[in-house]
Amino acid sequence: MKTLLQIAILFYFAGTVDAQTGIISTYAGNGAANPPRAGDGGSATAAVVPGGSGYGCLNKYGDMFFCQSNNHTVRKITASGIISTIAGTGSLGFSGDGGPATAAKFYYPNGCATDSFNNLYICDSRNNRIRRIDASTGNINTFAGNGTSVNSGDGGPATAATFSA
């Protein structure tokens, strides 16, 4: 499998660097700033990808996920290059646990990771939580953190822990 390193989304483009060759490639963005989620359902390189976004990750199928921090959303680019918004309403806040990820609110999501079951974990940074999207249902729940920005909770349930995300 090809090893790609995501580089920051800046000036309305996002790119990757192939770790073997050092070649940089644009994977999303058309250079436009607005509207922030334009292009869903189409080619990722024709979509609007605002600046100020967080880091991304890949799943085992080659799909890429990235946080649009300033727009409080998470987007997915399939291995075939189609982009969609998979989480967040675009309004900042905290809501949506137990329901569809597309109806959830985030406050500056800035990173993500996937597990071997293709569940997606999102750092909801200003809500001081790690949130998990279930790959089989598309529903979101808090995985860790209770929203308080102090560090405590070792030895207890992850959802009762307090930390700064």
mmCIF file with all atom_site columns, C-alpha atoms in Angstrom:
data_model
loop_
_atom_site.group_PDB
_atom_site.id
_atom_site.type_symbol
_atom_site.label_atom_id
_atom_site.label_alt_id
_atom_site.label_comp_id
_atom_site.label_asym_id
_atom_site.label_entity_id
_atom_site.label_seq_id
_atom_site.pdbx_PDB_ins_code
_atom_site.Cartn_x
_atom_site.Cartn_y
_atom_site.Cartn_z
_atom_site.occupancy
_atom_site.B_iso_or_equiv
_atom_site.pdbx_formal_charge
_atom_site.auth_seq_id
_atom_site.auth_comp_id
_atom_site.auth_asym_id
_atom_site.auth_atom_id
_atom_site.pdbx_PDB_model_num
ATOM 1   C CA . MET A 1 1   ? 0.000   0.000  0.000  1.00 0.00 ? 1   MET A CA 1
ATOM 2   C CA . LYS A 1 2   ? 1.231   3.458  -0.864 1.00 0.00 ? 2   LYS A CA 1
ATOM 3   C CA . THR A 1 3   ? 2.280   5.600  2.100  1.00 0.00 ? 3   THR A CA 1
ATOM 4   C CA . LEU A 1 4   ? 0.915   9.132  1.867  1.00 0.00 ? 4   LEU A CA 1
ATOM 5   C CA . LEU A 1 5   ? 1.535   12.018 4.208  1.00 0.00 ? 5   LEU A CA 1
ATOM 6   C CA . GLN A 1 6   ? -1.156  14.678 4.285  1.00 0.00 ? 6   GLN A CA 1
ATOM 7   C CA . ILE A 1 7   ? 0.027   18.248 4.233  1.00 0.00 ? 7   ILE A CA 1
ATOM 8   C CA . ALA A 1 8   ? -1.953  21.121 5.657  1.00 0.00 ? 8   ALA A CA 1
ATOM 9   C CA . ILE A 1 9   ? -4.881  22.597 3.855  1.00 0.00 ? 9   ILE A CA 1
ATOM 10  C CA . LEU A 1 10  ? -3.772  26.071 3.002  1.00 0.00 ? 10  LEU A CA 1
ATOM 11  C CA . PHE A 1 11  ? -4.922  28.558 0.405  1.00 0.00 ? 11  PHE A CA 1
ATOM 12  C CA . TYR A 1 12  ? -7.915  26.376 -0.480 1.00 0.00 ? 12  TYR A CA 1
ATOM 13  C CA . PHE A 1 13  ? -6.031  23.257 -1.568 1.00 0.00 ? 13  PHE A CA 1
ATOM 14  C CA . ALA A 1 14  ? -5.045  20.073 0.245  1.00 0.00 ? 14  ALA A CA 1
ATOM 15  C CA . GLY A 1 15  ? -2.237  17.801 -0.744 1.00 0.00 ? 15  GLY A CA 1
ATOM 16  C CA . THR A 1 16  ? -0.349  14.639 -0.004 1.00 0.00 ? 16  THR A CA 1
ATOM 17  C CA . VAL A 1 17  ? 3.288   13.712 -0.270 1.00 0.00 ? 17  VAL A CA 1
ATOM 18  C CA . ASP A 1 18  ? 4.162   10.205 -1.438 1.00 0.00 ? 18  ASP A CA 1
ATOM 19  C CA . ALA A 1 19  ? 6.591   8.975  1.240  1.00 0.00 ? 19  ALA A CA 1
ATOM 20  C CA . GLN A 1 20  ? 8.534   6.845  -1.254 1.00 0.00 ? 20  GLN A CA 1
ATOM 21  C CA . THR A 1 21  ? 8.948   9.345  -4.100 1.00 0.00 ? 21  THR A CA 1
ATOM 22  C CA . GLY A 1 22  ? 8.613   12.697 -2.344 1.00 0.00 ? 22  GLY A CA 1
ATOM 23  C CA . ILE A 1 23  ? 6.126   13.842 -5.004 1.00 0.00 ? 23  ILE A CA 1
ATOM 24  C CA . ILE A 1 24  ? 3.396   16.237 -3.866 1.00 0.00 ? 24  ILE A CA 1
ATOM 25  C CA . SER A 1 25  ? -0.127  15.933 -5.288 1.00 0.00 ? 25  SER A CA 1
ATOM 26  C CA . THR A 1 26  ? -3.305  17.948 -4.823 1.00 0.00 ? 26  THR A CA 1
ATOM 27  C CA . TYR A 1 27  ? -6.108  15.693 -3.641 1.00 0.00 ? 27  TYR A CA 1
ATOM 28  C CA . ALA A 1 28  ? -8.769  18.289 -2.919 1.00 0.00 ? 28  ALA A CA 1
ATOM 29  C CA . GLY A 1 29  ? -9.631  21.883 -3.592 1.00 0.00 ? 29  GLY A CA 1
ATOM 30  C CA . ASN A 1 30  ? -10.161 24.164 -6.557 1.00 0.00 ? 30  ASN A CA 1
ATOM 31  C CA . GLY A 1 31  ? -8.703  27.359 -5.092 1.00 0.00 ? 31  GLY A CA 1
ATOM 32  C CA . ALA A 1 32  ? -12.067 28.945 -4.235 1.00 0.00 ? 32  ALA A CA 1
ATOM 33  C CA . ALA A 1 33  ? -12.937 30.016 -0.699 1.00 0.00 ? 33  ALA A CA 1
ATOM 34  C CA . ASN A 1 34  ? -16.755 29.820 -0.701 1.00 0.00 ? 34  ASN A CA 1
ATOM 35  C CA . PRO A 1 35  ? -19.209 28.252 -0.175 1.00 0.00 ? 35  PRO A CA 1
ATOM 36  C CA . PRO A 1 36  ? -17.390 26.022 2.316  1.00 0.00 ? 36  PRO A CA 1
ATOM 37  C CA . ARG A 1 37  ? -18.925 22.650 1.408  1.00 0.00 ? 37  ARG A CA 1
ATOM 38  C CA . ALA A 1 38  ? -19.505 23.129 -2.305 1.00 0.00 ? 38  ALA A CA 1
ATOM 39  C CA . GLY A 1 39  ? -18.712 20.134 -4.450 1.00 0.00 ? 39  GLY A CA 1
ATOM 40  C CA . ASP A 1 40  ? -20.107 17.293 -2.352 1.00 0.00 ? 40  ASP A CA 1
ATOM 41  C CA . GLY A 1 41  ? -20.844 14.305 -4.582 1.00 0.00 ? 41  GLY A CA 1
ATOM 42  C CA . GLY A 1 42  ? -18.346 15.389 -7.217 1.00 0.00 ? 42  GLY A CA 1
ATOM 43  C CA . SER A 1 43  ? -14.629 15.330 -7.884 1.00 0.00 ? 43  SER A CA 1
ATOM 44  C CA . ALA A 1 44  ? -12.541 16.307 -4.856 1.00 0.00 ? 44  ALA A CA 1
ATOM 45  C CA . THR A 1 45  ? -10.207 18.428 -6.976 1.00 0.00 ? 45  THR A CA 1
ATOM 46  C CA . ALA A 1 46  ? -13.193 20.487 -8.189 1.00 0.00 ? 46  ALA A CA 1
ATOM 47  C CA . ALA A 1 47  ? -14.602 20.987 -4.675 1.00 0.00 ? 47  ALA A CA 1
ATOM 48  C CA . VAL A 1 48  ? -14.278 23.984 -2.379 1.00 0.00 ? 48  VAL A CA 1
ATOM 49  C CA . VAL A 1 49  ? -11.905 23.214 0.505  1.00 0.00 ? 49  VAL A CA 1
ATOM 50  C CA . PRO A 1 50  ? -11.552 26.263 2.763  1.00 0.00 ? 50  PRO A CA 1
ATOM 51  C CA . GLY A 1 51  ? -8.287  27.035 4.508  1.00 0.00 ? 51  GLY A CA 1
ATOM 52  C CA . GLY A 1 52  ? -7.816  26.484 8.216  1.00 0.00 ? 52  GLY A CA 1
ATOM 53  C CA . SER A 1 53  ? -8.455  22.776 8.151  1.00 0.00 ? 53  SER A CA 1
ATOM 54  C CA . GLY A 1 54  ? -7.041  20.004 10.295 1.00 0.00 ? 54  GLY A CA 1
ATOM 55  C CA . TYR A 1 55  ? -5.184  16.807 9.630  1.00 0.00 ? 55  TYR A CA 1
ATOM 56  C CA . GLY A 1 56  ? -6.537  13.768 7.858  1.00 0.00 ? 56  GLY A CA 1
ATOM 57  C CA . CYS A 1 57  ? -6.254  10.003 7.796  1.00 0.00 ? 57  CYS A CA 1
ATOM 58  C CA . LEU A 1 58  ? -6.779  7.028  5.498  1.00 0.00 ? 58  LEU A CA 1
ATOM 59  C CA . ASN A 1 59  ? -8.833  3.896  6.039  1.00 0.00 ? 59  ASN A CA 1
ATOM 60  C CA . LYS A 1 60  ? -7.935  0.415  4.806  1.00 0.00 ? 60  LYS A CA 1
ATOM 61  C CA . TYR A 1 61  ? -9.864  0.986  1.563  1.00 0.00 ? 61  TYR A CA 1
ATOM 62  C CA . GLY A 1 62  ? -7.834  4.055  0.598  1.00 0.00 ? 62  GLY A CA 1
ATOM 63  C CA . ASP A 1 63  ? -10.561 6.556  1.474  1.00 0.00 ? 63  ASP A CA 1
ATOM 64  C CA . MET A 1 64  ? -9.223  9.795  2.949  1.00 0.00 ? 64  MET A CA 1
ATOM 65  C CA . PHE A 1 65  ? -10.894 11.759 5.739  1.00 0.00 ? 65  PHE A CA 1
ATOM 66  C CA . PHE A 1 66  ? -10.039 15.294 6.817  1.00 0.00 ? 66  PHE A CA 1
ATOM 67  C CA . CYS A 1 67  ? -11.356 17.879 9.235  1.00 0.00 ? 67  CYS A CA 1
ATOM 68  C CA . GLN A 1 68  ? -12.467 21.298 8.062  1.00 0.00 ? 68  GLN A CA 1
ATOM 69  C CA . SER A 1 69  ? -11.761 22.972 11.371 1.00 0.00 ? 69  SER A CA 1
ATOM 70  C CA . ASN A 1 70  ? -13.082 26.440 10.614 1.00 0.00 ? 70  ASN A CA 1
ATOM 71  C CA . ASN A 1 71  ? -16.276 24.975 9.144  1.00 0.00 ? 71  ASN A CA 1
ATOM 72  C CA . HIS A 1 72  ? -16.809 22.424 11.934 1.00 0.00 ? 72  HIS A CA 1
ATOM 73  C CA . THR A 1 73  ? -17.193 19.505 9.513  1.00 0.00 ? 73  THR A CA 1
ATOM 74  C CA . VAL A 1 74  ? -15.432 16.304 8.470  1.00 0.00 ? 74  VAL A CA 1
ATOM 75  C CA . ARG A 1 75  ? -15.177 15.328 4.817  1.00 0.00 ? 75  ARG A CA 1
ATOM 76  C CA . LYS A 1 76  ? -14.382 12.093 3.027  1.00 0.00 ? 76  LYS A CA 1
ATOM 77  C CA . ILE A 1 77  ? -12.700 11.540 -0.305 1.00 0.00 ? 77  ILE A CA 1
ATOM 78  C CA . THR A 1 78  ? -13.248 8.056  -1.678 1.00 0.00 ? 78  THR A CA 1
ATOM 79  C CA . ALA A 1 79  ? -10.392 6.142  -3.268 1.00 0.00 ? 79  ALA A CA 1
ATOM 80  C CA . SER A 1 80  ? -12.010 7.036  -6.609 1.00 0.00 ? 80  SER A CA 1
ATOM 81  C CA . GLY A 1 81  ? -11.816 10.786 -5.809 1.00 0.00 ? 81  GLY A CA 1
ATOM 82  C CA . ILE A 1 82  ? -15.421 11.662 -4.854 1.00 0.00 ? 82  ILE A CA 1
ATOM 83  C CA . ILE A 1 83  ? -15.837 14.105 -1.944 1.00 0.00 ? 83  ILE A CA 1
ATOM 84  C CA . SER A 1 84  ? -18.656 14.309 0.611  1.00 0.00 ? 84  SER A CA 1
ATOM 85  C CA . THR A 1 85  ? -19.329 15.819 4.018  1.00 0.00 ? 85  THR A CA 1
ATOM 86  C CA . ILE A 1 86  ? -19.753 12.917 6.445  1.00 0.00 ? 86  ILE A CA 1
ATOM 87  C CA . ALA A 1 87  ? -19.991 14.742 9.777  1.00 0.00 ? 87  ALA A CA 1
ATOM 88  C CA . GLY A 1 88  ? -20.995 18.122 11.104 1.00 0.00 ? 88  GLY A CA 1
ATOM 89  C CA . THR A 1 89  ? -23.657 20.657 10.263 1.00 0.00 ? 89  THR A CA 1
ATOM 90  C CA . GLY A 1 90  ? -21.248 23.516 9.657  1.00 0.00 ? 90  GLY A CA 1
ATOM 91  C CA . SER A 1 91  ? -22.334 25.303 12.843 1.00 0.00 ? 91  SER A CA 1
ATOM 92  C CA . LEU A 1 92  ? -20.100 25.258 15.895 1.00 0.00 ? 92  LEU A CA 1
ATOM 93  C CA . GLY A 1 93  ? -21.307 23.666 19.097 1.00 0.00 ? 93  GLY A CA 1
ATOM 94  C CA . PHE A 1 94  ? -21.703 20.266 20.683 1.00 0.00 ? 94  PHE A CA 1
ATOM 95  C CA . SER A 1 95  ? -24.644 18.015 19.876 1.00 0.00 ? 95  SER A CA 1
ATOM 96  C CA . GLY A 1 96  ? -25.664 14.913 18.007 1.00 0.00 ? 96  GLY A CA 1
ATOM 97  C CA . ASP A 1 97  ? -24.381 12.011 20.097 1.00 0.00 ? 97  ASP A CA 1
ATOM 98  C CA . GLY A 1 98  ? -26.444 8.905  19.363 1.00 0.00 ? 98  GLY A CA 1
ATOM 99  C CA . GLY A 1 99  ? -27.594 10.133 15.955 1.00 0.00 ? 99  GLY A CA 1
ATOM 100 C CA . PRO A 1 100 ? -26.306 10.566 12.413 1.00 0.00 ? 100 PRO A CA 1
ATOM 101 C CA . ALA A 1 101 ? -22.859 12.168 12.219 1.00 0.00 ? 101 ALA A CA 1
ATOM 102 C CA . THR A 1 102 ? -24.131 14.598 9.586  1.00 0.00 ? 102 THR A CA 1
ATOM 103 C CA . ALA A 1 103 ? -26.494 16.090 12.201 1.00 0.00 ? 103 ALA A CA 1
ATOM 104 C CA . ALA A 1 104 ? -23.762 16.504 14.839 1.00 0.00 ? 104 ALA A CA 1
ATOM 105 C CA . LYS A 1 105 ? -22.117 19.764 15.836 1.00 0.00 ? 105 LYS A CA 1
ATOM 106 C CA . PHE A 1 106 ? -18.366 20.122 16.381 1.00 0.00 ? 106 PHE A CA 1
ATOM 107 C CA . TYR A 1 107 ? -16.231 22.932 17.681 1.00 0.00 ? 107 TYR A CA 1
ATOM 108 C CA . TYR A 1 108 ? -13.014 23.041 15.686 1.00 0.00 ? 108 TYR A CA 1
ATOM 109 C CA . PRO A 1 109 ? -12.394 19.389 14.759 1.00 0.00 ? 109 PRO A CA 1
ATOM 110 C CA . ASN A 1 110 ? -8.700  19.143 13.963 1.00 0.00 ? 110 ASN A CA 1
ATOM 111 C CA . GLY A 1 111 ? -7.632  15.545 13.417 1.00 0.00 ? 111 GLY A CA 1
ATOM 112 C CA . CYS A 1 112 ? -8.845  12.016 12.874 1.00 0.00 ? 112 CYS A CA 1
ATOM 113 C CA . ALA A 1 113 ? -7.856  8.358  12.860 1.00 0.00 ? 113 ALA A CA 1
ATOM 114 C CA . THR A 1 114 ? -9.469  5.102  11.765 1.00 0.00 ? 114 THR A CA 1
ATOM 115 C CA . ASP A 1 115 ? -9.394  1.666  13.343 1.00 0.00 ? 115 ASP A CA 1
ATOM 116 C CA . SER A 1 116 ? -9.325  -1.803 11.762 1.00 0.00 ? 116 SER A CA 1
ATOM 117 C CA . PHE A 1 117 ? -13.149 -1.793 11.609 1.00 0.00 ? 117 PHE A CA 1
ATOM 118 C CA . ASN A 1 118 ? -13.143 1.529  9.678  1.00 0.00 ? 118 ASN A CA 1
ATOM 119 C CA . ASN A 1 119 ? -14.675 3.463  12.560 1.00 0.00 ? 119 ASN A CA 1
ATOM 120 C CA . LEU A 1 120 ? -13.567 7.088  12.449 1.00 0.00 ? 120 LEU A CA 1
ATOM 121 C CA . TYR A 1 121 ? -12.269 8.908  15.545 1.00 0.00 ? 121 TYR A CA 1
ATOM 122 C CA . ILE A 1 122 ? -12.346 12.709 15.463 1.00 0.00 ? 122 ILE A CA 1
ATOM 123 C CA . CYS A 1 123 ? -10.572 15.123 17.775 1.00 0.00 ? 123 CYS A CA 1
ATOM 124 C CA . ASP A 1 124 ? -13.317 17.634 18.604 1.00 0.00 ? 124 ASP A CA 1
ATOM 125 C CA . SER A 1 125 ? -10.723 19.979 20.032 1.00 0.00 ? 125 SER A CA 1
ATOM 126 C CA . ARG A 1 126 ? -12.623 22.850 21.590 1.00 0.00 ? 126 ARG A CA 1
ATOM 127 C CA . ASN A 1 127 ? -15.249 20.474 22.965 1.00 0.00 ? 127 ASN A CA 1
ATOM 128 C CA . ASN A 1 128 ? -12.397 18.529 24.631 1.00 0.00 ? 128 ASN A CA 1
ATOM 129 C CA . ARG A 1 129 ? -13.668 15.205 23.341 1.00 0.00 ? 129 ARG A CA 1
ATOM 130 C CA . ILE A 1 130 ? -12.765 12.387 20.999 1.00 0.00 ? 130 ILE A CA 1
ATOM 131 C CA . ARG A 1 131 ? -15.824 11.384 19.015 1.00 0.00 ? 131 ARG A CA 1
ATOM 132 C CA . ARG A 1 132 ? -16.370 8.145  17.122 1.00 0.00 ? 132 ARG A CA 1
ATOM 133 C CA . ILE A 1 133 ? -18.397 7.546  13.976 1.00 0.00 ? 133 ILE A CA 1
ATOM 134 C CA . ASP A 1 134 ? -19.552 3.936  13.754 1.00 0.00 ? 134 ASP A CA 1
ATOM 135 C CA . ALA A 1 135 ? -18.684 2.649  10.272 1.00 0.00 ? 135 ALA A CA 1
ATOM 136 C CA . SER A 1 136 ? -21.711 0.370  10.082 1.00 0.00 ? 136 SER A CA 1
ATOM 137 C CA . THR A 1 137 ? -24.379 2.890  11.157 1.00 0.00 ? 137 THR A CA 1
ATOM 138 C CA . GLY A 1 138 ? -22.915 6.349  10.513 1.00 0.00 ? 138 GLY A CA 1
ATOM 139 C CA . ASN A 1 139 ? -23.922 7.368  14.039 1.00 0.00 ? 139 ASN A CA 1
ATOM 140 C CA . ILE A 1 140 ? -21.647 9.425  16.264 1.00 0.00 ? 140 ILE A CA 1
ATOM 141 C CA . ASN A 1 141 ? -20.924 9.211  19.997 1.00 0.00 ? 141 ASN A CA 1
ATOM 142 C CA . THR A 1 142 ? -18.379 10.598 22.419 1.00 0.00 ? 142 THR A CA 1
ATOM 143 C CA . PHE A 1 143 ? -15.589 8.041  22.764 1.00 0.00 ? 143 PHE A CA 1
ATOM 144 C CA . ALA A 1 144 ? -13.455 9.899  25.309 1.00 0.00 ? 144 ALA A CA 1
ATOM 145 C CA . GLY A 1 145 ? -13.641 13.102 27.300 1.00 0.00 ? 145 GLY A CA 1
ATOM 146 C CA . ASN A 1 146 ? -16.472 14.823 29.089 1.00 0.00 ? 146 ASN A CA 1
ATOM 147 C CA . GLY A 1 147 ? -15.929 18.333 27.749 1.00 0.00 ? 147 GLY A CA 1
ATOM 148 C CA . THR A 1 148 ? -13.842 19.631 30.654 1.00 0.00 ? 148 THR A CA 1
ATOM 149 C CA . SER A 1 149 ? -10.349 20.888 29.835 1.00 0.00 ? 149 SER A CA 1
ATOM 150 C CA . VAL A 1 150 ? -8.317  19.618 32.763 1.00 0.00 ? 150 VAL A CA 1
ATOM 151 C CA . ASN A 1 151 ? -6.313  16.419 32.876 1.00 0.00 ? 151 ASN A CA 1
ATOM 152 C CA . SER A 1 152 ? -7.768  13.703 35.095 1.00 0.00 ? 152 SER A CA 1
ATOM 153 C CA . GLY A 1 153 ? -9.493  10.359 34.887 1.00 0.00 ? 153 GLY A CA 1
ATOM 154 C CA . ASP A 1 154 ? -6.708  7.765  34.693 1.00 0.00 ? 154 ASP A CA 1
ATOM 155 C CA . GLY A 1 155 ? -8.095  4.362  35.619 1.00 0.00 ? 155 GLY A CA 1
ATOM 156 C CA . GLY A 1 156 ? -11.731 5.288  34.940 1.00 0.00 ? 156 GLY A CA 1
ATOM 157 C CA . PRO A 1 157 ? -14.072 5.208  31.952 1.00 0.00 ? 157 PRO A CA 1
ATOM 158 C CA . ALA A 1 158 ? -12.780 7.138  28.917 1.00 0.00 ? 158 ALA A CA 1
ATOM 159 C CA . THR A 1 159 ? -16.016 9.120  28.681 1.00 0.00 ? 159 THR A CA 1
ATOM 160 C CA . ALA A 1 160 ? -15.492 10.395 32.240 1.00 0.00 ? 160 ALA A CA 1
ATOM 161 C CA . ALA A 1 161 ? -11.925 11.542 31.568 1.00 0.00 ? 161 ALA A CA 1
ATOM 162 C CA . THR A 1 162 ? -11.086 15.226 31.344 1.00 0.00 ? 162 THR A CA 1
ATOM 163 C CA . PHE A 1 163 ? -8.418  16.531 28.983 1.00 0.00 ? 163 PHE A CA 1
ATOM 164 C CA . SER A 1 164 ? -7.593  19.227 26.483 1.00 0.00 ? 164 SER A CA 1
ATOM 165 C CA . ALA A 1 165 ? -7.991  17.781 23.000 1.00 0.00 ? 165 ALA A CA 1
#
